[in-house]
Structure formats: C-alpha cells, structure tokens
Coordinates of N, CA and C in Angstrom, one line a residue:
M105 N 20.5 15.9 -21.0 CA 19.9 16.2 -19.7 C 20.9 16.5 -18.6
E106 N 20.7 17.5 -17.9 CA 21.6 17.9 -16.8 C 21.7 16.8 -15.8
R107 N 22.9 16.7 -15.2 CA 23.1 15.6 -14.2 C 22.2 15.8 -13.0
G108 N 21.9 17.0 -12.6 CA 21.1 17.3 -11.4 C 19.6 16.9 -11.6
L109 N 19.1 17.2 -12.8 CA 17.7 16.8 -13.1 C 17.6 15.3 -13.2
W110 N 18.6 14.7 -13.8 CA 18.5 13.2 -14.0 C 18.5 12.5 -12.6
M111 N 19.4 13.0 -11.7 CA 19.5 12.4 -10.4 C 18.2 12.7 -9.6
S112 N 17.7 13.8 -9.7 CA 16.5 14.2 -8.9 C 15.3 13.3 -9.3
R113 N 15.2 12.9 -10.5 CA 14.1 12.1 -11.0 C 14.1 10.7 -10.5
Y114 N 15.3 10.2 -10.2 CA 15.4 8.8 -9.8 C 15.9 8.6 -8.4
T115 N 16.0 9.6 -7.6 CA 16.4 9.4 -6.2 C 15.3 9.0 -5.4
F116 N 15.6 8.3 -4.3 CA 14.6 7.8 -3.3 C 13.9 8.9 -2.6
S117 N 12.6 8.9 -2.5 CA 11.9 10.0 -1.9 C 11.1 9.6 -0.6
R118 N 11.0 8.3 -0.3 CA 10.3 7.9 0.9 C 11.2 7.6 2.0
F119 N 11.4 8.6 2.9 CA 12.3 8.5 4.0 C 11.6 8.1 5.2
V120 N 12.3 7.4 6.2 CA 11.7 7.1 7.4 C 11.5 8.3 8.3
T121 N 10.3 8.7 8.5 CA 10.0 9.9 9.3 C 8.9 9.5 10.3
I122 N 8.8 10.3 11.4 CA 7.7 10.1 12.3 C 6.4 10.5 11.6
G123 N 5.5 9.6 11.7 CA 4.2 9.9 11.0 C 4.1 9.2 9.6
R124 N 5.1 8.6 9.1 CA 5.1 7.9 7.8 C 4.3 6.7 8.0
V125 N 3.3 6.5 7.1 CA 2.5 5.3 7.1 C 3.2 4.2 6.3
A126 N 3.3 3.0 6.9 CA 4.0 1.9 6.2 C 3.1 0.7 6.2
L127 N 3.4 -0.2 5.2 CA 2.7 -1.4 5.0 C 3.5 -2.5 5.6
I128 N 3.0 -3.3 6.5 CA 3.8 -4.4 7.1 C 3.7 -5.6 6.1
N129 N 4.9 -6.1 5.7 CA 5.0 -7.1 4.7 C 5.4 -8.4 5.2
Y130 N 5.5 -8.6 6.5 CA 6.0 -9.9 7.0 C 5.5 -10.1 8.4
G131 N 5.1 -11.3 8.8 CA 4.7 -11.5 10.2 C 3.2 -11.6 10.4
P132 N 2.8 -11.6 11.6 CA 1.3 -11.8 11.9 C 0.5 -10.6 11.4
D133 N 1.0 -9.4 11.3 CA 0.3 -8.3 10.9 C 0.5 -8.0 9.4
S134 N 1.0 -9.0 8.7 CA 1.3 -8.8 7.2 C 0.1 -8.3 6.5
G135 N 0.3 -7.2 5.6 CA -0.8 -6.7 4.8 C -1.5 -5.5 5.5
K136 N -1.2 -5.2 6.7 CA -1.9 -4.1 7.5 C -1.0 -2.9 7.5
L137 N -1.7 -1.7 7.6 CA -1.0 -0.4 7.6 C -0.7 -0.1 9.1
A138 N 0.5 0.5 9.3 CA 0.9 1.0 10.6 C 1.6 2.4 10.4
T139 N 1.6 3.1 11.4 CA 2.3 4.5 11.4 C 3.5 4.4 12.2
I140 N 4.6 5.0 11.7 CA 5.9 5.0 12.5 C 5.7 6.1 13.6
I141 N 5.9 5.7 14.8 CA 5.7 6.5 16.0 C 7.1 7.1 16.4
D142 N 8.1 6.2 16.3 CA 9.4 6.6 16.8 C 10.4 5.7 16.1
V143 N 11.7 6.2 16.0 CA 12.7 5.4 15.4 C 13.6 4.9 16.6
V144 N 13.7 3.5 16.7 CA 14.5 3.0 17.8 C 16.0 3.0 17.6
D145 N 16.4 2.5 16.4 CA 17.8 2.6 16.0 C 17.8 2.5 14.4
E146 N 18.9 2.3 13.8 CA 19.0 2.3 12.4 C 18.3 1.1 11.7
N147 N 17.9 0.1 12.5 CA 17.2 -1.1 12.0 C 15.8 -1.3 12.4
K148 N 15.3 -0.5 13.4 CA 14.0 -0.8 14.0 C 13.2 0.5 14.2
A149 N 11.9 0.4 14.2 CA 11.0 1.5 14.5 C 9.9 1.0 15.4
L150 N 9.3 2.0 16.1 CA 8.1 1.7 16.9 C 6.9 2.1 16.1
V151 N 6.0 1.2 15.8 CA 4.9 1.4 15.0 C 3.6 1.1 15.7
E152 N 2.5 1.8 15.2 CA 1.2 1.5 15.8 C 0.2 1.7 14.7
G153 N -0.9 1.0 14.8 CA -2.0 1.1 13.8 C -2.8 2.4 13.8
P154 N -3.5 2.7 14.8 CA -3.8 2.0 16.1 C -4.7 0.8 15.9
Y155 N -4.8 0.0 16.9 CA -5.5 -1.3 16.8 C -7.0 -1.0 16.4
S156 N -7.6 0.0 16.9 CA -9.0 0.2 16.6 C -9.2 0.7 15.1
V157 N -8.2 1.1 14.5 CA -8.3 1.6 13.1 C -7.8 0.5 12.1
T158 N -6.6 0.1 12.3 CA -6.0 -0.9 11.3 C -5.7 -2.3 11.9
G159 N -5.8 -2.4 13.2 CA -5.6 -3.8 13.7 C -4.2 -4.1 14.1
V160 N -3.3 -3.0 14.2 CA -1.9 -3.2 14.6 C -1.7 -2.6 15.9
N161 N -1.2 -3.4 16.9 CA -0.9 -2.9 18.2 C 0.5 -2.2 18.1
R162 N 0.8 -1.4 19.1 CA 2.1 -0.7 19.2 C 3.2 -1.7 19.5
H163 N 4.2 -1.8 18.6 CA 5.3 -2.7 18.8 C 6.5 -2.2 18.0
V164 N 7.7 -2.8 18.3 CA 8.9 -2.5 17.6 C 9.0 -3.5 16.5
I165 N 9.3 -3.0 15.3 CA 9.4 -3.8 14.1 C 10.7 -3.4 13.3
S166 N 11.3 -4.4 12.6 CA 12.4 -4.1 11.8 C 12.0 -3.4 10.5
F167 N 12.8 -2.5 10.0 CA 12.5 -1.9 8.7 C 12.5 -2.8 7.6
K168 N 13.1 -4.0 7.7 CA 13.0 -5.0 6.6 C 11.6 -5.5 6.5
R169 N 10.8 -5.4 7.5 CA 9.5 -5.9 7.5 C 8.5 -4.9 7.1
L170 N 8.9 -3.7 6.8 CA 8.1 -2.6 6.4 C 8.3 -2.1 5.0
A171 N 7.2 -1.7 4.4 CA 7.3 -1.0 3.1 C 6.7 0.4 3.2
L172 N 7.5 1.4 3.1 CA 7.1 2.7 3.3 C 6.2 3.2 2.2
T173 N 5.1 3.9 2.5 CA 4.2 4.4 1.6 C 4.4 5.9 1.4
D174 N 3.7 6.5 0.5 CA 3.9 8.0 0.3 C 3.0 8.8 1.3
L175 N 2.2 8.1 2.0 CA 1.3 8.8 3.0 C 2.0 9.1 4.3
T176 N 1.7 10.3 4.8 CA 2.3 10.7 6.1 C 1.2 11.4 6.9
V177 N 1.4 11.4 8.2 CA 0.5 12.0 9.1 C 1.3 13.0 10.0
K178 N 0.8 14.1 10.3 CA 1.6 15.1 11.2 C 1.3 14.7 12.6
I179 N 2.2 14.1 13.3 CA 2.1 13.7 14.7 C 3.4 14.0 15.4
P180 N 3.4 14.1 16.7 CA 4.7 14.3 17.5 C 5.3 12.9 17.7
R181 N 6.5 12.9 18.1 CA 7.2 11.6 18.5 C 6.5 11.0 19.7
Q182 N 6.4 9.7 19.7 CA 5.8 8.9 20.8 C 4.3 9.3 21.0
A183 N 3.6 9.6 20.0 CA 2.2 10.0 20.1 C 1.3 8.9 20.7
R184 N 0.4 9.4 21.5 CA -0.5 8.4 22.1 C -1.5 7.9 21.1
E185 N -2.2 6.8 21.4 CA -3.1 6.2 20.5 C -4.3 7.1 20.1
A186 N -4.8 7.8 21.0 CA -5.9 8.8 20.7 C -5.5 9.9 19.7
T187 N -4.3 10.4 20.0 CA -3.7 11.4 19.1 C -3.5 10.9 17.7
L188 N -3.0 9.7 17.6 CA -2.7 9.1 16.3 C -4.0 8.8 15.6
K189 N -5.0 8.3 16.3 CA -6.3 8.0 15.7 C -6.9 9.3 15.1
K190 N -6.9 10.4 15.9 CA -7.5 11.6 15.4 C -6.8 12.1 14.2
A191 N -5.4 12.0 14.2 CA -4.6 12.4 13.0 C -4.9 11.6 11.8
L192 N -5.1 10.3 12.0 CA -5.4 9.4 10.8 C -6.8 9.7 10.2
V193 N -7.7 9.9 11.1 CA -9.1 10.2 10.7 C -9.1 11.6 10.0
K194 N -8.4 12.6 10.6 CA -8.4 13.9 10.0 C -7.8 13.9 8.6
A195 N -6.7 13.2 8.4 CA -6.0 13.1 7.2 C -6.6 12.1 6.2
D196 N -7.6 11.4 6.6 CA -8.4 10.4 5.8 C -7.4 9.4 5.1
I197 N -6.5 8.9 5.9 CA -5.5 8.0 5.4 C -6.0 6.7 4.8
L198 N -7.0 6.1 5.5 CA -7.5 4.8 5.0 C -8.1 4.9 3.6
N199 N -8.9 6.0 3.4 CA -9.5 6.2 2.1 C -8.4 6.5 1.0
K200 N -7.4 7.3 1.4 CA -6.3 7.7 0.5 C -5.6 6.4 0.1
W201 N -5.3 5.5 1.1 CA -4.7 4.2 0.8 C -5.5 3.4 -0.1
A202 N -6.8 3.3 0.2 CA -7.7 2.5 -0.7 C -7.7 3.0 -2.1
A203 N -7.4 4.2 -2.3 CA -7.5 4.8 -3.7 C -6.2 4.6 -4.5
T204 N -5.1 4.1 -3.8 CA -3.8 4.0 -4.5 C -3.8 2.7 -5.3
A205 N -3.0 2.7 -6.3 CA -2.8 1.5 -7.2 C -2.2 0.3 -6.4
W206 N -1.3 0.6 -5.5 CA -0.7 -0.4 -4.7 C -1.7 -1.2 -3.9
S207 N -2.7 -0.4 -3.3 CA -3.7 -1.1 -2.5 C -4.6 -1.9 -3.4
K208 N -5.0 -1.4 -4.5 CA -5.9 -2.1 -5.4 C -5.2 -3.4 -5.9
K209 N -3.9 -3.4 -6.2 CA -3.2 -4.6 -6.7 C -3.2 -5.6 -5.6
T210 N -2.9 -5.2 -4.3 CA -2.8 -6.2 -3.2 C -4.2 -6.8 -3.0
E211 N -5.3 -6.0 -3.1 CA -6.6 -6.5 -3.0 C -7.0 -7.5 -4.1
A212 N -6.5 -7.2 -5.3 CA -6.8 -8.1 -6.4 C -6.0 -9.4 -6.2
K213 N -4.8 -9.3 -5.7 CA -4.0 -10.6 -5.5 C -4.7 -11.4 -4.4
K214 N -5.3 -10.8 -3.4 CA -6.0 -11.5 -2.3 C -7.2 -12.2 -2.9
T215 N -8.0 -11.5 -3.7 CA -9.2 -12.1 -4.3 C -8.8 -13.3 -5.2
R216 N -7.8 -13.1 -6.0 CA -7.4 -14.1 -6.9 C -6.9 -15.4 -6.2
A217 N -6.2 -15.1 -5.1 CA -5.7 -16.3 -4.3 C -6.8 -17.0 -3.6
G218 N -7.9 -16.3 -3.3 CA -9.0 -16.9 -2.7 C -10.0 -17.6 -3.6
L219 N -9.8 -17.6 -4.9 CA -10.7 -18.2 -5.8 C -10.6 -19.7 -5.8
S220 N -11.8 -20.3 -6.0 CA -11.8 -21.8 -6.2 C -11.5 -22.1 -7.6
D221 N -11.4 -23.4 -7.9 CA -11.1 -23.9 -9.2 C -12.2 -23.4 -10.2
F222 N -13.4 -23.4 -9.8 CA -14.5 -22.9 -10.7 C -14.4 -21.4 -10.9
G223 N -14.0 -20.7 -9.9 CA -13.8 -19.2 -10.0 C -12.6 -18.9 -11.0
R224 N -11.6 -19.7 -10.9 CA -10.5 -19.5 -11.9 C -10.9 -19.8 -13.3
F225 N -11.8 -20.8 -13.4 CA -12.3 -21.2 -14.7 C -13.2 -20.0 -15.3
K226 N -14.0 -19.4 -14.4 CA -14.9 -18.4 -14.9 C -14.1 -17.1 -15.3
S227 N -13.0 -16.8 -14.5 CA -12.2 -15.7 -14.9 C -11.4 -15.9 -16.2
M228 N -11.0 -17.2 -16.5 CA -10.4 -17.5 -17.7 C -11.3 -17.3 -18.9
I229 N -12.6 -17.8 -18.8 CA -13.6 -17.6 -19.8 C -13.8 -16.1 -20.0
A230 N -13.9 -15.3 -19.0 CA -14.1 -13.8 -19.1 C -12.9 -13.2 -19.8
R231 N -11.7 -13.6 -19.5 CA -10.5 -13.1 -20.2 C -10.5 -13.4 -21.7
K232 N -10.9 -14.6 -22.0 CA -11.0 -15.0 -23.4 C -12.1 -14.2 -24.2
Q233 N -13.2 -14.0 -23.5 CA -14.3 -13.2 -24.2 C -13.8 -11.7 -24.4
K234 N -13.1 -11.2 -23.4 CA -12.6 -9.8 -23.5 C -11.6 -9.7 -24.6
S235 N -10.7 -10.7 -24.7 CA -9.7 -10.7 -25.8 C -10.4 -10.8 -27.2
A236 N -11.4 -11.7 -27.3 CA -12.1 -11.8 -28.6 C -12.8 -10.5 -29.0
L237 N -13.4 -9.8 -28.0 CA -14.0 -8.5 -28.3 C -12.9 -7.5 -28.8
I238 N -11.8 -7.5 -28.1 CA -10.7 -6.5 -28.5 C -10.2 -6.9 -29.9
K239 N -10.0 -8.1 -30.2 CA -9.5 -8.5 -31.5 C -10.5 -8.2 -32.6
K240 N -11.8 -8.3 -32.3 CA -12.9 -8.0 -33.3 C -12.9 -6.5 -33.5
A241 N -12.7 -5.7 -32.5 CA -12.7 -4.2 -32.6 C -11.5 -3.8 -33.4
I242 N -10.4 -4.4 -33.2 CA -9.1 -4.0 -33.9 C -9.3 -4.4 -35.4
A243 N -9.9 -5.6 -35.7 CA -10.1 -6.0 -37.1 C -11.0 -5.1 -37.8
T244 N -12.1 -4.6 -37.2 CA -13.0 -3.7 -37.8 C -12.3 -2.3 -38.0
A245 N -11.5 -1.9 -37.1 CA -10.8 -0.6 -37.2 C -9.8 -0.7 -38.4
K246 N -9.2 -1.8 -38.6 CA -8.2 -2.0 -39.7 C -8.9 -2.0 -41.0
K247 N -10.1 -2.5 -41.1 CA -10.9 -2.5 -42.4 C -11.2 -1.1 -42.8
N248 N -11.6 -0.3 -41.8 CA -12.1 1.1 -42.1 C -11.0 2.0 -42.2

C-alpha cells in the first residue's frame, strides 16, 4: 500500500471549525450537543446550543470537555442565537445526531444505568433466551 493512501485512511478528520457540532462530555451540560461559535484560543471555544434547542447556553468551554462530531452547520463567526437556531433546524442536526451509532450507544447506556434490579434481571433472562435461540439455530444449520 502506498504511504499516502495509508496515511489518509488513518488521519484525523474532525477539526475544530466554526459550526462544528460537539458533544459536551464533562460538567453540568454533560451529554448535550453544542455548536462551536468561535475559537477563543488554542484551548477554549465559545459554544452555544442554543438553549431552546439543546439546552446549552452560550459559554466558553475547554476543548478537553468537548467531543467533536462529524456534523457541521454553515454559520458565520459569533452567530446570534436566532441564526444558529435556523441553521440547526435547516440542517436537521438533531435528527441526524439521533440516527448516529454514537447517539444510540449513549442512549442505551443511559437506559441501562437507569434500570432497577428487576430490570437488570429481566434483561439477563432476555439475553439468555436470545442466546439459546441462536445456539439452536446454529445446531440445526450444522445438522443440515
């Protein structure tokens, strides 16, 4: 394999840009989506939800507390809340995010964490039943 092709396949592709949608992974807004409005310096960015859409107010946050997504919105620097809201609705960002595997995994983790003891027991029984059905199907496939 050529060196250029190998490098292009494994290089980082999510860069900090104005309009990049990010997931906040630490702090009071943890688990919420925010859009990068402006870059303050090499360590911090100005982000906003907006609050009416994702529940995140405009504030400065460290890049260490953000996880960049593949989703972007075309907005100018320092865009106002109404402009950002229109762009998010037009680009259908929330539905695109809900369709990603990343979003589905985080929702599954939240539901699993919220289960009671009986809920965990029911899920264990369901897993065992599913496993038994798979084993039975494999056994019949091997016979034939």
